[in-house]
Coordinates of C-alpha atoms and ligand atoms in Angstrom, one line a residue:
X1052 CA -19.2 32.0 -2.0
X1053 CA -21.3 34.0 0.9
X1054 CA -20.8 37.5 0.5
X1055 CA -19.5 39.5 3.6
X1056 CA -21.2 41.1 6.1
X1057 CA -20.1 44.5 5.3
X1058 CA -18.4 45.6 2.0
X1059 CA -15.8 48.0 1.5
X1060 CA -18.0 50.9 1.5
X1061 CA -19.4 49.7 4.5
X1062 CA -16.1 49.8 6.3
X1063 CA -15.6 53.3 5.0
X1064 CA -18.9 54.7 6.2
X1065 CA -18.4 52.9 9.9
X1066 CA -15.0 53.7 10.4
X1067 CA -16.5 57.5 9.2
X1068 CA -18.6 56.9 11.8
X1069 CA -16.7 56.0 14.2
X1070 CA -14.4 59.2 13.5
X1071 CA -17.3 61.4 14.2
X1072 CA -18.0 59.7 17.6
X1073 CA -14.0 60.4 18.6
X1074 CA -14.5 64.4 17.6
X1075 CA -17.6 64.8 19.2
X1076 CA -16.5 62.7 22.7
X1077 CA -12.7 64.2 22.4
X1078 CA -13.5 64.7 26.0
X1079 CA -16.3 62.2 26.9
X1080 CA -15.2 58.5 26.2
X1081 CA -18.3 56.9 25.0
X1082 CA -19.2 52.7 25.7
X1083 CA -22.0 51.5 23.3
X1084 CA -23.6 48.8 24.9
X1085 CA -25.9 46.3 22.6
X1086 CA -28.9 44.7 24.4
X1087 CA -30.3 41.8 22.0
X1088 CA -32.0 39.2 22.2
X1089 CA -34.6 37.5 20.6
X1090 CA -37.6 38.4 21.2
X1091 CA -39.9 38.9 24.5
X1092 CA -36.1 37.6 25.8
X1093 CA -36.1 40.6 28.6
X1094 CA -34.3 43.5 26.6
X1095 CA -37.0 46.1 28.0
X1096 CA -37.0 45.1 31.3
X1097 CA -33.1 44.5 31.6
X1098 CA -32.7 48.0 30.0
X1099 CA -35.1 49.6 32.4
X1100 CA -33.5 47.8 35.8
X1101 CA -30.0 48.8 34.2
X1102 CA -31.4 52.7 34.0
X1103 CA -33.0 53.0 37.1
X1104 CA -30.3 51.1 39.1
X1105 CA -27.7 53.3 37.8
X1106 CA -30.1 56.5 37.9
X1107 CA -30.6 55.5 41.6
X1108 CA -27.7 54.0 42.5
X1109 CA -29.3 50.5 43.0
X1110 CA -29.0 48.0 45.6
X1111 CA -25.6 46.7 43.5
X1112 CA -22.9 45.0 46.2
X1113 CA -21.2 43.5 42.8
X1114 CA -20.7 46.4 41.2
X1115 CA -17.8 47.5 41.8
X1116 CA -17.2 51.2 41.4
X1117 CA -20.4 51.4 43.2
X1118 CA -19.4 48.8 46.0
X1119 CA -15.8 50.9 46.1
X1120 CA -17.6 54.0 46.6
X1121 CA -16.3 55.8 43.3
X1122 CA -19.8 56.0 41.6
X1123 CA -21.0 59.3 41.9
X1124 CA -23.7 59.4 39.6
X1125 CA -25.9 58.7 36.3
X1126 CA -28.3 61.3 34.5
X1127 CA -30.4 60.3 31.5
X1128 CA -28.3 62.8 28.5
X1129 CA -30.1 63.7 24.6
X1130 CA -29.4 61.1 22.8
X1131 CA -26.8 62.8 19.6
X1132 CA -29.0 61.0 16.5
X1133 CA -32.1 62.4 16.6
X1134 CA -33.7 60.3 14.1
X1135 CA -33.4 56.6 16.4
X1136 CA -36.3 56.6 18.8
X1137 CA -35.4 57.3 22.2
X1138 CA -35.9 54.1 24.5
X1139 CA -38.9 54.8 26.9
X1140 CA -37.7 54.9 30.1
X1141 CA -40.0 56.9 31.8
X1142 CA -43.3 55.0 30.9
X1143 CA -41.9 51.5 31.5
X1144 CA -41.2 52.7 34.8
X1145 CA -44.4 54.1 35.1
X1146 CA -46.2 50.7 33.9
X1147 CA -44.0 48.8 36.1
X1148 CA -44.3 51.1 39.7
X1149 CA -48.2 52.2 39.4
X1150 CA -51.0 51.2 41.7
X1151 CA -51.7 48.1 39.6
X1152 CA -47.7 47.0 38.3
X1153 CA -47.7 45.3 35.2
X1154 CA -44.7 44.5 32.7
X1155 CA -44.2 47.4 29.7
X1156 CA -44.8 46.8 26.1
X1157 CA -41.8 44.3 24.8
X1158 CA -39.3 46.3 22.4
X1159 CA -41.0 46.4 18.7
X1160 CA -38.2 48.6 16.8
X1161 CA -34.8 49.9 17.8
X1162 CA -34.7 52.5 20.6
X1163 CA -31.3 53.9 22.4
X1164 CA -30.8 55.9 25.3
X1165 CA -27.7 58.0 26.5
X1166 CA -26.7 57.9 30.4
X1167 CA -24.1 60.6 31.6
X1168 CA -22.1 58.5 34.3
X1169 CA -19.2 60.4 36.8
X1170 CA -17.2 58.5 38.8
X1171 CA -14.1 59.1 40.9
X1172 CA -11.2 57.1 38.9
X1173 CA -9.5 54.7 40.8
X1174 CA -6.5 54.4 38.6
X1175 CA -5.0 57.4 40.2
X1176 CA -4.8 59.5 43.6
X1177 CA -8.5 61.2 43.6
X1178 CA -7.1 64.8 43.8
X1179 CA -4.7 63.7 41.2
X1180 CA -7.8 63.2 38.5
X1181 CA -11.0 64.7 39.7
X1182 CA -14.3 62.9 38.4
X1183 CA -14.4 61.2 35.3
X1184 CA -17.3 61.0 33.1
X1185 CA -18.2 58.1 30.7
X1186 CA -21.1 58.5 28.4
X1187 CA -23.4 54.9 27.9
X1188 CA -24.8 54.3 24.7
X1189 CA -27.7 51.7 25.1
X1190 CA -29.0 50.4 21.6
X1191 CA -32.3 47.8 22.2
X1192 CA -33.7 46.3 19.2
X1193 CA -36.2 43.5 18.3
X1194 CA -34.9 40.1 18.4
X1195 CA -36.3 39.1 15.3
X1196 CA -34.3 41.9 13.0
X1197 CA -31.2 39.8 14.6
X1198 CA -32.3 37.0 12.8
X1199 CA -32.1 38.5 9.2
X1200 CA -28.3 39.3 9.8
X1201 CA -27.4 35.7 8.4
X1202 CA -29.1 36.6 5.1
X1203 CA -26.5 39.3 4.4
X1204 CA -24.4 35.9 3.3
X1205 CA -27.2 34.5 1.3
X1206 CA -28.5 34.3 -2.3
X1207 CA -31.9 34.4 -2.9
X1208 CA -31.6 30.7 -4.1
X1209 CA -29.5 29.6 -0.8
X1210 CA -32.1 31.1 1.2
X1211 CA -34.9 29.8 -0.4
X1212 CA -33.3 25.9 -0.5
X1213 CA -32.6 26.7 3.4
X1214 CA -36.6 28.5 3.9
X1215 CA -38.3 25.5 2.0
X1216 CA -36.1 22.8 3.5
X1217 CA -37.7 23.9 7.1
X1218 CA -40.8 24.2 5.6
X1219 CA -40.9 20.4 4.2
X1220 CA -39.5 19.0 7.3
X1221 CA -41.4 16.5 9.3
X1222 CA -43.3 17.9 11.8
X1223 CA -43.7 21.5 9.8
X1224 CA -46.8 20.1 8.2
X1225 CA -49.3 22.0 10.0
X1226 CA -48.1 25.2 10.5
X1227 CA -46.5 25.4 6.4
X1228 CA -48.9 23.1 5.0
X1229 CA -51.3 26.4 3.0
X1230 CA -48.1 27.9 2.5
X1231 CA -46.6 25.2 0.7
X1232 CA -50.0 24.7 -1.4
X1233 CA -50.1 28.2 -2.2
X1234 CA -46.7 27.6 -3.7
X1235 CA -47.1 24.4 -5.4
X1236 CA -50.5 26.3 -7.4
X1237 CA -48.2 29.3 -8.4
X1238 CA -45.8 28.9 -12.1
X1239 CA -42.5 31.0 -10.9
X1240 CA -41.8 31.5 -14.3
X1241 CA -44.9 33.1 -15.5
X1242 CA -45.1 36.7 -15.9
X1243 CA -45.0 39.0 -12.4
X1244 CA -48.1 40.3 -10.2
X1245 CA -48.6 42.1 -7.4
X1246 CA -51.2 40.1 -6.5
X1247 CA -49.4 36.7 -6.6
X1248 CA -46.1 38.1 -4.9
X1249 CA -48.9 39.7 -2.3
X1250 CA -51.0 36.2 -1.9
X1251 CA -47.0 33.7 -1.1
X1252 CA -46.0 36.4 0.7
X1253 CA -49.0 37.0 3.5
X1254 CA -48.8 32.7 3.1
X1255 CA -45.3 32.9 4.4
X1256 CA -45.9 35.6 6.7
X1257 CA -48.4 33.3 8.0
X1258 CA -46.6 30.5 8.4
X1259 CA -43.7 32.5 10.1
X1260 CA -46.6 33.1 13.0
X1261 CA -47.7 30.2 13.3
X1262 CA -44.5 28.4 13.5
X1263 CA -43.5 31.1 16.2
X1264 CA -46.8 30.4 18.4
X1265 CA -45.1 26.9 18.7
X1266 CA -41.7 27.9 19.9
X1267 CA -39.8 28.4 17.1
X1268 CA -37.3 30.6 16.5
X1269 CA -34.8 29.6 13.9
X1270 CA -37.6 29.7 11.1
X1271 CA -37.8 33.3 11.9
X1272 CA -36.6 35.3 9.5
X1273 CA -37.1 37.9 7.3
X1274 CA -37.5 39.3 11.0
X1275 CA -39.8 42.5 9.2
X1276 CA -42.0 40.0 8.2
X1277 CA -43.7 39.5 11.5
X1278 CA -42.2 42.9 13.3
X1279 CA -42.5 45.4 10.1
X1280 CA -41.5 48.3 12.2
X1281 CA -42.3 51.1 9.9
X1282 CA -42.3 49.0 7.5
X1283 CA -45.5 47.6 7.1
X1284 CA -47.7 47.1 3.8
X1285 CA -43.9 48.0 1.9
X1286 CA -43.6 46.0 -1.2
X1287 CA -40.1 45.6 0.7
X1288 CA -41.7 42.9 2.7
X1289 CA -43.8 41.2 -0.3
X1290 CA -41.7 38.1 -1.1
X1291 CA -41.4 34.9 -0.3
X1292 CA -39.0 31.5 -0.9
X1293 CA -39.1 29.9 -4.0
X1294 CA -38.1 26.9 -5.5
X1295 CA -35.0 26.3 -7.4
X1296 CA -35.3 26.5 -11.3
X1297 CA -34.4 24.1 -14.2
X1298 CA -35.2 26.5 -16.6
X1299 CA -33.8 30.0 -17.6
X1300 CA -34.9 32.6 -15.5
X1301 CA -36.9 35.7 -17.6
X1302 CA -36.4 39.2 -16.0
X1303 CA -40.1 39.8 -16.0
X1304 CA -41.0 36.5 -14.0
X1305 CA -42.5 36.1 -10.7
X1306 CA -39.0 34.5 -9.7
X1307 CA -37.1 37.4 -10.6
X1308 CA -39.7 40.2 -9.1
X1309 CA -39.1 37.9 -5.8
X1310 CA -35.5 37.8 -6.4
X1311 CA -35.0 41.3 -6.6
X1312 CA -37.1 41.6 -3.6
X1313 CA -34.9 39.7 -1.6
X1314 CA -32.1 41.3 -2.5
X1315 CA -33.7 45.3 -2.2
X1316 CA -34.4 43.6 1.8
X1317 CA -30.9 42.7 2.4
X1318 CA -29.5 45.9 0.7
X1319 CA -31.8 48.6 2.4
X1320 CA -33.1 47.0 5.5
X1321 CA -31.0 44.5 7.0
X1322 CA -27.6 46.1 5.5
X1323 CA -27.5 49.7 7.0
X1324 CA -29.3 48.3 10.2
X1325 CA -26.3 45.9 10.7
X1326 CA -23.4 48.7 9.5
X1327 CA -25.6 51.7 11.4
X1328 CA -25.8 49.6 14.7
X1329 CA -23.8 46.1 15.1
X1330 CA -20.6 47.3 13.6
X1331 CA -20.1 50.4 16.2
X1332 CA -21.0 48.6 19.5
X1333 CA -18.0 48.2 22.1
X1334 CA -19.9 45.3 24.2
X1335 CA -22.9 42.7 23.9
X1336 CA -25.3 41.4 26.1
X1337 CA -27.2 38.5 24.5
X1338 CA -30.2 37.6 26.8
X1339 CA -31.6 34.0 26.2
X1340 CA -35.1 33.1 28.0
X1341 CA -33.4 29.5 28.4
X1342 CA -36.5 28.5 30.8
X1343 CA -39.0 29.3 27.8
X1344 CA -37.4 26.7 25.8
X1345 CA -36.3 24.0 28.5
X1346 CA -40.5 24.4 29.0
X1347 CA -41.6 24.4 25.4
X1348 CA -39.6 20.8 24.9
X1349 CA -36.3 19.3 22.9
X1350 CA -37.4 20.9 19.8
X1351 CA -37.7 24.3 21.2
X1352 CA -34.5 23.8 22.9
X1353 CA -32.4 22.7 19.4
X1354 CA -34.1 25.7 17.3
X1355 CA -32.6 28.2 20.2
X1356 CA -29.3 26.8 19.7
X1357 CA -29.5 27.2 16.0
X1358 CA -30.7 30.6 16.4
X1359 CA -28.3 32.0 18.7
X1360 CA -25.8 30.3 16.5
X1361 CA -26.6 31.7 13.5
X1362 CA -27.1 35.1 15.1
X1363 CA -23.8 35.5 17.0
X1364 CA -21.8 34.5 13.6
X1365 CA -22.7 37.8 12.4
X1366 CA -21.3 40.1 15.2
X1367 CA -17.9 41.7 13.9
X1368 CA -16.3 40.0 16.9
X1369 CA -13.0 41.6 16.2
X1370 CA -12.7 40.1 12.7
X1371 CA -12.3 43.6 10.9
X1372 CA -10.0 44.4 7.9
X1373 CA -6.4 45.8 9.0
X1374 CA -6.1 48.4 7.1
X1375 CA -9.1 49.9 9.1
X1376 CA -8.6 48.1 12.3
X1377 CA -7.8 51.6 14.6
X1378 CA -11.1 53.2 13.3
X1379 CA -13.4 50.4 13.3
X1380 CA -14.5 49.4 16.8
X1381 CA -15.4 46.3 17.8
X1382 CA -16.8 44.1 20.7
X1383 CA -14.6 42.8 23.2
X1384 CA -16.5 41.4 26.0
X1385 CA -20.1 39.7 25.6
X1386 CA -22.6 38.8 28.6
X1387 CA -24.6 36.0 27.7
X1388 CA -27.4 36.1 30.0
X1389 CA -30.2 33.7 30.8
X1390 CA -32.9 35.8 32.4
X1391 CA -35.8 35.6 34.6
X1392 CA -33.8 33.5 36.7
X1393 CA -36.6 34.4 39.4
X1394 CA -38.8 31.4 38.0
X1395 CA -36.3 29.0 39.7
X1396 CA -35.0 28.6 43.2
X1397 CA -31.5 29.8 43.3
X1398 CA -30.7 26.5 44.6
X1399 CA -31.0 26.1 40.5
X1400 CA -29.4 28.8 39.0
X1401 CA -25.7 26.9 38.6
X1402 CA -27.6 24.8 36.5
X1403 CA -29.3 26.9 34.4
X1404 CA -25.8 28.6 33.9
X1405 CA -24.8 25.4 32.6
X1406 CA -27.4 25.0 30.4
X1407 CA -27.0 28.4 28.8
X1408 CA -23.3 27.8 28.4
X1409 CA -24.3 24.4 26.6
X1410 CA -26.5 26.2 24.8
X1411 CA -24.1 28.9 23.7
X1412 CA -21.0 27.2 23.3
X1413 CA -20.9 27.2 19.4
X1414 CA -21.2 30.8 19.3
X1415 CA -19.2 31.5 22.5
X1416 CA -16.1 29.7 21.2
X1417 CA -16.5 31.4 17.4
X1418 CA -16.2 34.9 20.0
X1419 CA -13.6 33.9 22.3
X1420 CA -11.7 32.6 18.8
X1421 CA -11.5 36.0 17.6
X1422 CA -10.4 37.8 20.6
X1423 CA -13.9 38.5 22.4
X1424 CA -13.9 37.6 26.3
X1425 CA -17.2 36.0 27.0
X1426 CA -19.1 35.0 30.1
X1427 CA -22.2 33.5 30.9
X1428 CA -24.9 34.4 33.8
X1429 CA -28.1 33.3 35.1
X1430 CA -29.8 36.7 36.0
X1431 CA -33.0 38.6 36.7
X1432 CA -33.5 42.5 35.9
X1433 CA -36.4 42.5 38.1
X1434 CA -36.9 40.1 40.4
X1435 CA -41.0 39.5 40.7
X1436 CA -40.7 36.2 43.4
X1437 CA -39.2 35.6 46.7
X1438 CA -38.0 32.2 48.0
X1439 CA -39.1 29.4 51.0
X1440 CA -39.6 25.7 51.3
X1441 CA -42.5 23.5 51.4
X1442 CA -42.5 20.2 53.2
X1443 CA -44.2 17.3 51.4
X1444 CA -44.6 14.0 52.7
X1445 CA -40.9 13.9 54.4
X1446 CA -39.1 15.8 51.6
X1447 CA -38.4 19.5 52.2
X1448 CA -38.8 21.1 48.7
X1449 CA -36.9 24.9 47.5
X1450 CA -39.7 27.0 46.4
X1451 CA -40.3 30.2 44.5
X1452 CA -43.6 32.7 46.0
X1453 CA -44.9 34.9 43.7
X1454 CA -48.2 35.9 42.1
X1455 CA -49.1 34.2 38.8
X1456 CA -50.3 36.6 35.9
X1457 CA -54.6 36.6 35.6
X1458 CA -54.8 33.5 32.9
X1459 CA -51.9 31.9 33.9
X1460 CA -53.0 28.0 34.3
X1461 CA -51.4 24.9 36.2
X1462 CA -52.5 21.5 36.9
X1463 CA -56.1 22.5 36.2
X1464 CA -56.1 26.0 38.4
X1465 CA -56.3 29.4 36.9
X1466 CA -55.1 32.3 38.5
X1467 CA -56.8 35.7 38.9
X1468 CA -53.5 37.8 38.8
X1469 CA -54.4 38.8 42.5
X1470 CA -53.6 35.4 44.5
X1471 CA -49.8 34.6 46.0
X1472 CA -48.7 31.2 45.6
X1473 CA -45.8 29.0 46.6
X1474 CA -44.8 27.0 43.5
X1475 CA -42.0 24.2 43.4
X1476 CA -40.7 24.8 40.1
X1477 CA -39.3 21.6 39.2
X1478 CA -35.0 20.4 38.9
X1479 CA -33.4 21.4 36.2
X1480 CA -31.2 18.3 35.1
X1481 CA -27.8 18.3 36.5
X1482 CA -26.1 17.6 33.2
X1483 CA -27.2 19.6 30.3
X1484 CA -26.2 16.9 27.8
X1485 CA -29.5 14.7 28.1
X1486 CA -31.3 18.1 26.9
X1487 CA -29.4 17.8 23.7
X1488 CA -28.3 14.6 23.3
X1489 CA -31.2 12.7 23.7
X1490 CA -33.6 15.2 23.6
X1491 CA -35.0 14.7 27.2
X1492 CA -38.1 17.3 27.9
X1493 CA -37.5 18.9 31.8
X1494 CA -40.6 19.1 33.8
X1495 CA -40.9 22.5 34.8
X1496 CA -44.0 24.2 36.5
X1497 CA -43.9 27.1 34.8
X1498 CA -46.3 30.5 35.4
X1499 CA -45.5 33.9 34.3
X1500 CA -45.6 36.7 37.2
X1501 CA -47.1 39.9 38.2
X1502 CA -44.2 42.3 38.4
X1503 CA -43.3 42.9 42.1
X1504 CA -45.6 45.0 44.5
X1505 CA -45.0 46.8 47.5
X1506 CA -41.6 48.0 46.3
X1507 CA -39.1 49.5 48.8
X1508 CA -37.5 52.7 48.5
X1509 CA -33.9 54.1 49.2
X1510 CA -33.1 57.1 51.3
X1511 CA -34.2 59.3 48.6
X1512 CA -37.5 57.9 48.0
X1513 CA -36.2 56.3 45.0
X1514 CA -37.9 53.1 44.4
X1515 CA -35.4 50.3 44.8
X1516 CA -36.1 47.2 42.1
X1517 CA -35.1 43.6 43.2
X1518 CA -32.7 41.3 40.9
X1519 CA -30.6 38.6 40.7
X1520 CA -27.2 38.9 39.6
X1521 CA -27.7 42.0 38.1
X1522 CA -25.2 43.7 39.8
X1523 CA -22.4 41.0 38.4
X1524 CA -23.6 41.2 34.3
X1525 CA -23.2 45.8 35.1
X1526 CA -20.1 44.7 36.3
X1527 CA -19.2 42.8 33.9
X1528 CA -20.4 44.8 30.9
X1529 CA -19.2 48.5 32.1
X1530 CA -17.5 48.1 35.3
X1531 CA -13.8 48.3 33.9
X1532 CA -14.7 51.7 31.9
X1533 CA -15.2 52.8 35.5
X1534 CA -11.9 51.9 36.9
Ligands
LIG61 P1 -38.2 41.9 25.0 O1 -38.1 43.4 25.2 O2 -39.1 41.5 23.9 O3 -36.9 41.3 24.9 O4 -38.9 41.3 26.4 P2 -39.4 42.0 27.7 O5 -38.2 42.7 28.4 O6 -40.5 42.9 27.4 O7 -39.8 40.8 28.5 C1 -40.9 39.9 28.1 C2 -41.6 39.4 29.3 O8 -40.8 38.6 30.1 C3 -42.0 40.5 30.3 O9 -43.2 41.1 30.0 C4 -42.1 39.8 31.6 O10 -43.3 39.1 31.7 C5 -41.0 38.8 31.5 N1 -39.7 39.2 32.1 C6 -38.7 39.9 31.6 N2 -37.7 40.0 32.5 C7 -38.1 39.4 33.6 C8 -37.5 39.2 34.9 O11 -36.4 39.6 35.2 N3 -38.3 38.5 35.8 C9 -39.5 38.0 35.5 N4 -40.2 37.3 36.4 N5 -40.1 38.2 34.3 C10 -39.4 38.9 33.4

């Protein structure tokens, strides 16, 4: 039977947890907000736009206390756990507003932040209440840590079956093949090494990258093994799947040295980092780079679905144990988000919104099933094109202007990162189905952007960065701890 997510001494310690947050806030409500995603999804930039918009008080008509005129302010606060790395604001602001804008390093290892927000309540007469304040937790981690959360259920055997199952499949050949004959020359039975456990496990570690240069995402984890964090080099990381055994199983074998591996990773990584973070957030926002995948083909498309699948079974999603139910918190409300909506003409964006909510559904229903609300949005943090039309022969097509990154190539031309372009993106089909179904590949021209230039700037000189949507998925995520 898979084991739960959290034991009992889990609960203890989050519901602890949680305890501490009450005495500490007794006056301050606090919202903990989870960014995830896997990765290069958009966390960083969606958590910078989210800072600075609130920092600055954004160009945000869908926001509503902003909109209502009862947002009065953010400030960026000390975060209260010194030992999680603060997120960095500043210098991805800095990367993406200097002389020369370029996009900020993607998120590597977890990160938070802590905004002070005070807004006029709208629940009562003003003079009645005063301002209200309302501190925002923001946790950002690496996508691929998300991925290990479905090992918590499994035994070193079920994972292994699962791990080597991938790697056989038709079509892995290439990318597992020297993994797979690094296995097949290695005895699991014979006595332990270093050195063997260190050759299958860089072999693995090897395969995981070069299965995630082609799109993958599902065969993923252990997620340290190609993000390490502060882990790298640990014997923590040095093991890899093995196959199932006929005979007894000696403790001083390679197969047990890997076994207990396995299980030391779940235990001290993957464990606390899902008990420390996941159990004690309030809301979600999942963001799902939907366009990567439509553009990498079927295959691509299918192993997101799996992914996100597998990774939203884990959140807590309301299903905690009664007795501890008032002290455990648990997420009621999850954005899915498809971002760098920007690459399409908004004539487009209903469909992608389909397409994510096709994508999602599994997970979505498992959430709304246990009492989550969920909603899906097609969205960009920062928006880096702007829109017209070109006419061609006698059709009129939607396009998207922007400046293609230096290296980015279509239809034989390769931009210098300096030259403006109009692009027609391509249709997105109208029903999603034929993406799944019958594994139909969309023809998407597809180029990666400079960030935007020329930004303009508010009444206070603030720099004002453009979006889509984003104004709806605050809303949605925070706007009703605002009220
Ligand atoms: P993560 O932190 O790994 O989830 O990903 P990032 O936030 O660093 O995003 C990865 C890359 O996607 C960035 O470097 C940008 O090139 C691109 N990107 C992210 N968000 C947007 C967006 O809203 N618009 C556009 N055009 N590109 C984006």
């Amino acid at each position: 039977m898979p084991r739960p997510a959290t034991t009992i001494v889990d609960e203890l310690g989050i519901a602890l947890a949680n305890l501490g947050d009450a005495a500490t806030g007794a006056f301050t409500p606090t919202l903990r907000l989870g960014v995830t995603g896997l990765s290069r999804a958009g966390k960083t930039i969606f958590i910078t736009a989210l800072v600075h918009n609130l920092l600055t008080g954004g160009r945000l008509p869908g926001f509503a206390p902003l909109a209502e005129g009862r947002f009065i302010g953010a400030k960026l606060a000390e975060y209260p756990d010194a030992t999680i790395p603060r997120f960095a604001y500043e210098q991805h602001m800095e990367a993406l507003t200097g002389a020369d804008p370029v996009w900020p390093e993607s998120t590597r290892r977890i990160s938070q932040l802590r905004l002070v927000l005070k807004f006029q309540s709208g629940k009562f007469l003003s003079g009645l209440r005063g301002v209200s304040t309302l501190n925002l937790d923001i946790v950002d981690y690496p996508g691929e840590w998300l991925l290990d959360l479905p090992l918590l259920g499994l035994s070193f055997a079920q994972w292994s079956a699962e791990a080597l199952e991938r790697a056989d499949r038709p079509g892995s050949g290439d990318e597992a093949g020297p993994f797979l004959d690094a296995l097949a020359a290695i005895d699991p039975l014979r006595d332990a090494s270093d050195a063997d456990a260190e050759r299958l496990a860089a072999a693995f570690t090897d395969y995981l990258r070069r299965s995630r240069e082609h799109g993958a995402l599902s065969t993923l984890p252990p997620g340290r093994f190609l993000l390490p964090g502060d882990l790298e080099g640990s014997p923590a990381l040095t093991f890899a799947p093995l196959p199932p055994q006929r005979q007894a199983v000696r403790g001083t074998s390679l197969y047990a040295m890997l076994e207990a591996r396995y299980e030391a990773y779940k235990d001290r990584i993957v464990r606390p980092f899902f008990r420390d973070h996941f159990a004690r957030l309030d809301r979600q926002v999942v963001l799902v780079d939907t366009l990567r995948a439509l553009n990498a083909g079927p295959a691509a498309v299918a192993d997101l679905e799996t992914a996100l699948t597998a990774v939203l079974a884990c959140f807590r999603q309301g299903e905690t144990n009664p007795l501890l139910r008032p002290f455990v918190r648990r997420i009621d409300r999850i954005l899915f988000a498809a971002t760098k909506a920007d690459h399409l003409h908004h004539t487009s964006h209903d469909r992608l919104e389909t397409i994510l909510n096709r994508l999602v559904a599994n997970a979505a229903r498992k959430a709304r099933f246990a009492g989550a609300e969920t909603r899906s949005l097609a969205l960009a943090g920062i928006r880096a094109t702007s829109e017209g039309t070109i006419r061609e022969a006698d059709e009129t097509l939607p396009t998207i202007i922007g400046t293609p990154m230096r290296g980015e190539s279509l239809d034989g031309v390769t931009y210098d990162g300096k030259t403006e372009i109009a692009l027609f993106p391509g249709d997105l089909p109208e029903k999603p189905d034929s993406l799944f179904v019958d594994g139909e590949k969309v023809e998407l021209n597809f180029l990666r952007f400079t960030p935007p230039r020329s930004l303009e700037r508010n009444a206070n000189g603030d720099v004002v960065l453009p979006h889509i949507r984003f104004d709806r998925a605050l809303d949605y995520l925070i706007g009703d701890w605002l009220a």
